[in-house]
Each structure stands twice: as C-alpha cells, then as structure tokens.
C-alpha cells in the first residue's frame, strides 16, 4: 500500500490516480457542482465573476475547463489566461501569438541543427582515417 501526503491539504492518504486524498476529491466535486449551478443561472459571467461568486479559485475553474468538464462554448465572456503570456484565451493552453512564436523558435532550432550537421559533414568529407590493425595484438 503506497501512502503519500495530499498536495492540497497535506494529510496522509493512500495513493490513487488523482494524486489527492478522498476529502479533497469530494471538495473539488462540490466546487464543480457550484460552478455548474452558477453558470446555468448566469450565462454571461466571466471567470473572475464566477470565482468570486462561488469562492472557487480561478486556477481550479481553469482546470475544469481544460478537462472539458465546463464548456465555455455557450459562455461568450468566459476565458482563461494563456500559460505563457497571460492573455485571455478560450481554448488550448497558449494563445495564437505564443504558439506562432514557439513554432518559429522550433523551426529556427531545427534549421540551426541541420546547418551544423551539414557543416560537420563538409569538414569530414574527403578525409580518411588510418586504422592500425596490429595495434592491439
């Protein structure tokens, strides 16, 4: 039996797939239900208004959205922060500009790697290595 401390409350618990204790799992489920009830009654709310109204941290609400438990398709004012720059987004974990910058950085790194490989190949092209067969005998 594997035991661990719950990262939310610090209590000792038996390890499970969620990584938190049973009491915290129940608390999260109650928070989820409170969020859903409030969103049904107030469709035009923002994530900050929802957080203040139901006393659930924005981070937890964002996790519900990312898990697909809270749909923001019918909530036009609902958005959460990009993990890189903090700009409001409605899907994924980063905004389009951060995604484009990441793709550009990856492309440059790939091109630099290919150039380095090509340069290394040109340095060794036309050179031969002599092997002494009798050296280790």
PDB file of C-alpha atoms in Angstrom:
ATOM      1  CA  UNK A   1       0.000   0.000   0.000  1.00  0.00           C
ATOM      2  CA  UNK A   2       1.543   3.304  -1.121  1.00  0.00           C
ATOM      3  CA  UNK A   3       0.998   6.296   1.131  1.00  0.00           C
ATOM      4  CA  UNK A   4       1.602   9.944   0.329  1.00  0.00           C
ATOM      5  CA  UNK A   5       0.756  13.392   1.591  1.00  0.00           C
ATOM      6  CA  UNK A   6      -2.043  15.150  -0.244  1.00  0.00           C
ATOM      7  CA  UNK A   7      -0.637  18.161  -2.142  1.00  0.00           C
ATOM      8  CA  UNK A   8      -3.798  20.186  -1.402  1.00  0.00           C
ATOM      9  CA  UNK A   9      -4.325  19.628   2.304  1.00  0.00           C
ATOM     10  CA  UNK A  10      -1.161  17.838   3.431  1.00  0.00           C
ATOM     11  CA  UNK A  11      -2.945  14.868   5.002  1.00  0.00           C
ATOM     12  CA  UNK A  12      -1.630  11.335   4.637  1.00  0.00           C
ATOM     13  CA  UNK A  13      -3.649   9.234   2.176  1.00  0.00           C
ATOM     14  CA  UNK A  14      -3.483   6.074   0.119  1.00  0.00           C
ATOM     15  CA  UNK A  15      -2.167   6.864  -3.366  1.00  0.00           C
ATOM     16  CA  UNK A  16      -4.769   6.935  -6.127  1.00  0.00           C
ATOM     17  CA  UNK A  17      -4.979   8.017  -9.757  1.00  0.00           C
ATOM     18  CA  UNK A  18      -5.907  11.619  -8.910  1.00  0.00           C
ATOM     19  CA  UNK A  19      -2.951  12.044  -6.554  1.00  0.00           C
ATOM     20  CA  UNK A  20      -5.030  13.725  -3.836  1.00  0.00           C
ATOM     21  CA  UNK A  21      -6.942  12.468  -0.802  1.00  0.00           C
ATOM     22  CA  UNK A  22     -10.602  11.448  -0.865  1.00  0.00           C
ATOM     23  CA  UNK A  23     -11.725  14.532   1.069  1.00  0.00           C
ATOM     24  CA  UNK A  24     -10.091  16.854  -1.456  1.00  0.00           C
ATOM     25  CA  UNK A  25     -11.656  14.893  -4.328  1.00  0.00           C
ATOM     26  CA  UNK A  26     -15.074  15.409  -2.729  1.00  0.00           C
ATOM     27  CA  UNK A  27     -14.345  19.099  -2.176  1.00  0.00           C
ATOM     28  CA  UNK A  28     -13.358  19.533  -5.835  1.00  0.00           C
ATOM     29  CA  UNK A  29     -16.570  17.814  -6.918  1.00  0.00           C
ATOM     30  CA  UNK A  30     -18.624  20.177  -4.734  1.00  0.00           C
ATOM     31  CA  UNK A  31     -16.745  23.127  -6.244  1.00  0.00           C
ATOM     32  CA  UNK A  32     -17.513  21.805  -9.721  1.00  0.00           C
ATOM     33  CA  UNK A  33     -21.199  21.457  -8.926  1.00  0.00           C
ATOM     34  CA  UNK A  34     -21.287  25.015  -7.535  1.00  0.00           C
ATOM     35  CA  UNK A  35     -19.658  26.323 -10.718  1.00  0.00           C
ATOM     36  CA  UNK A  36     -22.122  24.490 -12.961  1.00  0.00           C
ATOM     37  CA  UNK A  37     -25.132  25.732 -10.982  1.00  0.00           C
ATOM     38  CA  UNK A  38     -23.922  29.327 -11.134  1.00  0.00           C
ATOM     39  CA  UNK A  39     -23.128  29.123 -14.861  1.00  0.00           C
ATOM     40  CA  UNK A  40     -26.612  27.786 -15.633  1.00  0.00           C
ATOM     41  CA  UNK A  41     -28.151  30.815 -13.960  1.00  0.00           C
ATOM     42  CA  UNK A  42     -25.621  33.418 -15.168  1.00  0.00           C
ATOM     43  CA  UNK A  43     -24.604  32.648 -18.754  1.00  0.00           C
ATOM     44  CA  UNK A  44     -22.729  35.922 -19.399  1.00  0.00           C
ATOM     45  CA  UNK A  45     -20.357  35.665 -16.452  1.00  0.00           C
ATOM     46  CA  UNK A  46     -16.575  35.911 -16.625  1.00  0.00           C
ATOM     47  CA  UNK A  47     -14.164  33.515 -14.950  1.00  0.00           C
ATOM     48  CA  UNK A  48     -13.328  36.128 -12.299  1.00  0.00           C
ATOM     49  CA  UNK A  49     -17.001  36.762 -11.510  1.00  0.00           C
ATOM     50  CA  UNK A  50     -17.595  33.012 -11.290  1.00  0.00           C
ATOM     51  CA  UNK A  51     -14.611  32.584  -8.973  1.00  0.00           C
ATOM     52  CA  UNK A  52     -15.789  35.341  -6.647  1.00  0.00           C
ATOM     53  CA  UNK A  53     -19.423  34.186  -6.657  1.00  0.00           C
ATOM     54  CA  UNK A  54     -18.792  30.527  -5.819  1.00  0.00           C
ATOM     55  CA  UNK A  55     -15.497  31.025  -3.952  1.00  0.00           C
ATOM     56  CA  UNK A  56     -13.565  28.637  -6.173  1.00  0.00           C
ATOM     57  CA  UNK A  57     -10.042  29.611  -7.282  1.00  0.00           C
ATOM     58  CA  UNK A  58      -9.620  30.690 -10.911  1.00  0.00           C
ATOM     59  CA  UNK A  59      -6.922  28.006 -11.248  1.00  0.00           C
ATOM     60  CA  UNK A  60      -9.447  25.289 -10.328  1.00  0.00           C
ATOM     61  CA  UNK A  61     -12.072  26.668 -12.725  1.00  0.00           C
ATOM     62  CA  UNK A  62      -9.444  26.758 -15.478  1.00  0.00           C
ATOM     63  CA  UNK A  63      -8.652  23.115 -14.746  1.00  0.00           C
ATOM     64  CA  UNK A  64     -12.361  22.237 -15.071  1.00  0.00           C
ATOM     65  CA  UNK A  65     -12.413  23.967 -18.471  1.00  0.00           C
ATOM     66  CA  UNK A  66      -9.256  22.239 -19.689  1.00  0.00           C
ATOM     67  CA  UNK A  67     -10.558  18.853 -18.546  1.00  0.00           C
ATOM     68  CA  UNK A  68     -13.693  19.500 -20.605  1.00  0.00           C
ATOM     69  CA  UNK A  69     -15.940  19.419 -17.547  1.00  0.00           C
ATOM     70  CA  UNK A  70     -17.016  23.038 -18.034  1.00  0.00           C
ATOM     71  CA  UNK A  71     -17.851  24.020 -21.591  1.00  0.00           C
ATOM     72  CA  UNK A  72     -17.349  27.656 -22.494  1.00  0.00           C
ATOM     73  CA  UNK A  73     -18.914  27.285 -25.941  1.00  0.00           C
ATOM     74  CA  UNK A  74     -22.153  28.896 -24.705  1.00  0.00           C
ATOM     75  CA  UNK A  75     -20.418  31.342 -22.353  1.00  0.00           C
ATOM     76  CA  UNK A  76     -19.248  34.232 -24.559  1.00  0.00           C
ATOM     77  CA  UNK A  77     -17.499  36.167 -21.754  1.00  0.00           C
ATOM     78  CA  UNK A  78     -15.676  33.176 -20.280  1.00  0.00           C
ATOM     79  CA  UNK A  79     -11.934  32.924 -20.979  1.00  0.00           C
ATOM     80  CA  UNK A  80      -8.814  31.960 -19.059  1.00  0.00           C
ATOM     81  CA  UNK A  81      -5.158  33.025 -19.130  1.00  0.00           C
ATOM     82  CA  UNK A  82      -2.557  31.856 -21.640  1.00  0.00           C
ATOM     83  CA  UNK A  83       0.109  29.882 -19.747  1.00  0.00           C
ATOM     84  CA  UNK A  84       2.899  31.844 -21.434  1.00  0.00           C
ATOM     85  CA  UNK A  85       1.831  35.487 -21.601  1.00  0.00           C
ATOM     86  CA  UNK A  86      -1.401  35.630 -19.571  1.00  0.00           C
ATOM     87  CA  UNK A  87      -3.609  36.962 -22.369  1.00  0.00           C
ATOM     88  CA  UNK A  88      -7.209  35.696 -22.289  1.00  0.00           C
ATOM     89  CA  UNK A  89      -7.887  32.601 -24.413  1.00  0.00           C
ATOM     90  CA  UNK A  90     -10.836  30.270 -24.913  1.00  0.00           C
ATOM     91  CA  UNK A  91      -9.104  27.006 -25.851  1.00  0.00           C
ATOM     92  CA  UNK A  92      -5.777  25.189 -25.640  1.00  0.00           C
ATOM     93  CA  UNK A  93      -3.103  26.295 -23.183  1.00  0.00           C
ATOM     94  CA  UNK A  94      -1.481  29.156 -25.098  1.00  0.00           C
ATOM     95  CA  UNK A  95      -2.625  31.978 -27.358  1.00  0.00           C
ATOM     96  CA  UNK A  96      -2.060  32.083 -31.114  1.00  0.00           C
ATOM     97  CA  UNK A  97       0.826  34.563 -30.908  1.00  0.00           C
ATOM     98  CA  UNK A  98       2.692  32.466 -28.317  1.00  0.00           C
ATOM     99  CA  UNK A  99       2.047  29.314 -30.373  1.00  0.00           C
ATOM    100  CA  UNK A 100       3.376  31.042 -33.519  1.00  0.00           C
ATOM    101  CA  UNK A 101       6.471  32.254 -31.636  1.00  0.00           C
ATOM    102  CA  UNK A 102       7.075  28.724 -30.291  1.00  0.00           C
ATOM    103  CA  UNK A 103       6.716  27.220 -33.780  1.00  0.00           C
ATOM    104  CA  UNK A 104       9.123  29.840 -35.173  1.00  0.00           C
ATOM    105  CA  UNK A 105      11.661  29.075 -32.418  1.00  0.00           C
ATOM    106  CA  UNK A 106      11.380  25.351 -33.104  1.00  0.00           C
ATOM    107  CA  UNK A 107      11.848  25.934 -36.838  1.00  0.00           C
ATOM    108  CA  UNK A 108      14.963  28.072 -36.204  1.00  0.00           C
ATOM    109  CA  UNK A 109      16.394  25.446 -33.859  1.00  0.00           C
ATOM    110  CA  UNK A 110      15.771  22.744 -36.482  1.00  0.00           C
ATOM    111  CA  UNK A 111      17.421  24.835 -39.198  1.00  0.00           C
ATOM    112  CA  UNK A 112      20.413  25.560 -36.947  1.00  0.00           C
ATOM    113  CA  UNK A 113      20.754  21.841 -36.191  1.00  0.00           C
ATOM    114  CA  UNK A 114      20.596  20.944 -39.892  1.00  0.00           C
ATOM    115  CA  UNK A 115      23.201  23.609 -40.717  1.00  0.00           C
ATOM    116  CA  UNK A 116      25.520  22.272 -38.003  1.00  0.00           C
ATOM    117  CA  UNK A 117      25.145  18.712 -39.313  1.00  0.00           C
ATOM    118  CA  UNK A 118      25.832  19.873 -42.863  1.00  0.00           C
ATOM    119  CA  UNK A 119      28.920  21.802 -41.726  1.00  0.00           C
ATOM    120  CA  UNK A 120      30.211  18.776 -39.818  1.00  0.00           C
ATOM    121  CA  UNK A 121      29.650  16.571 -42.860  1.00  0.00           C
ATOM    122  CA  UNK A 122      31.588  19.008 -45.060  1.00  0.00           C
ATOM    123  CA  UNK A 123      34.505  19.051 -42.606  1.00  0.00           C
ATOM    124  CA  UNK A 124      34.869  15.269 -42.649  1.00  0.00           C
ATOM    125  CA  UNK A 125      34.196  14.895 -46.381  1.00  0.00           C
ATOM    126  CA  UNK A 126      37.270  13.771 -48.243  1.00  0.00           C
ATOM    127  CA  UNK A 127      39.255  12.837 -45.155  1.00  0.00           C
ATOM    128  CA  UNK A 128      40.310   9.312 -44.388  1.00  0.00           C
ATOM    129  CA  UNK A 129      41.195   7.660 -41.134  1.00  0.00           C
ATOM    130  CA  UNK A 130      44.003   5.139 -40.944  1.00  0.00           C
ATOM    131  CA  UNK A 131      43.359   2.116 -38.801  1.00  0.00           C
ATOM    132  CA  UNK A 132      46.236   0.174 -37.356  1.00  0.00           C
ATOM    133  CA  UNK A 133      45.156  -3.470 -37.407  1.00  0.00           C
ATOM    134  CA  UNK A 134      48.114  -4.690 -35.415  1.00  0.00           C
ATOM    135  CA  UNK A 135      47.967  -2.138 -32.631  1.00  0.00           C
ATOM    136  CA  UNK A 136      46.004  -4.175 -30.095  1.00  0.00           C
ATOM    137  CA  UNK A 137      47.612  -7.534 -30.757  1.00  0.00           C
TER     138      UNK A 137
END
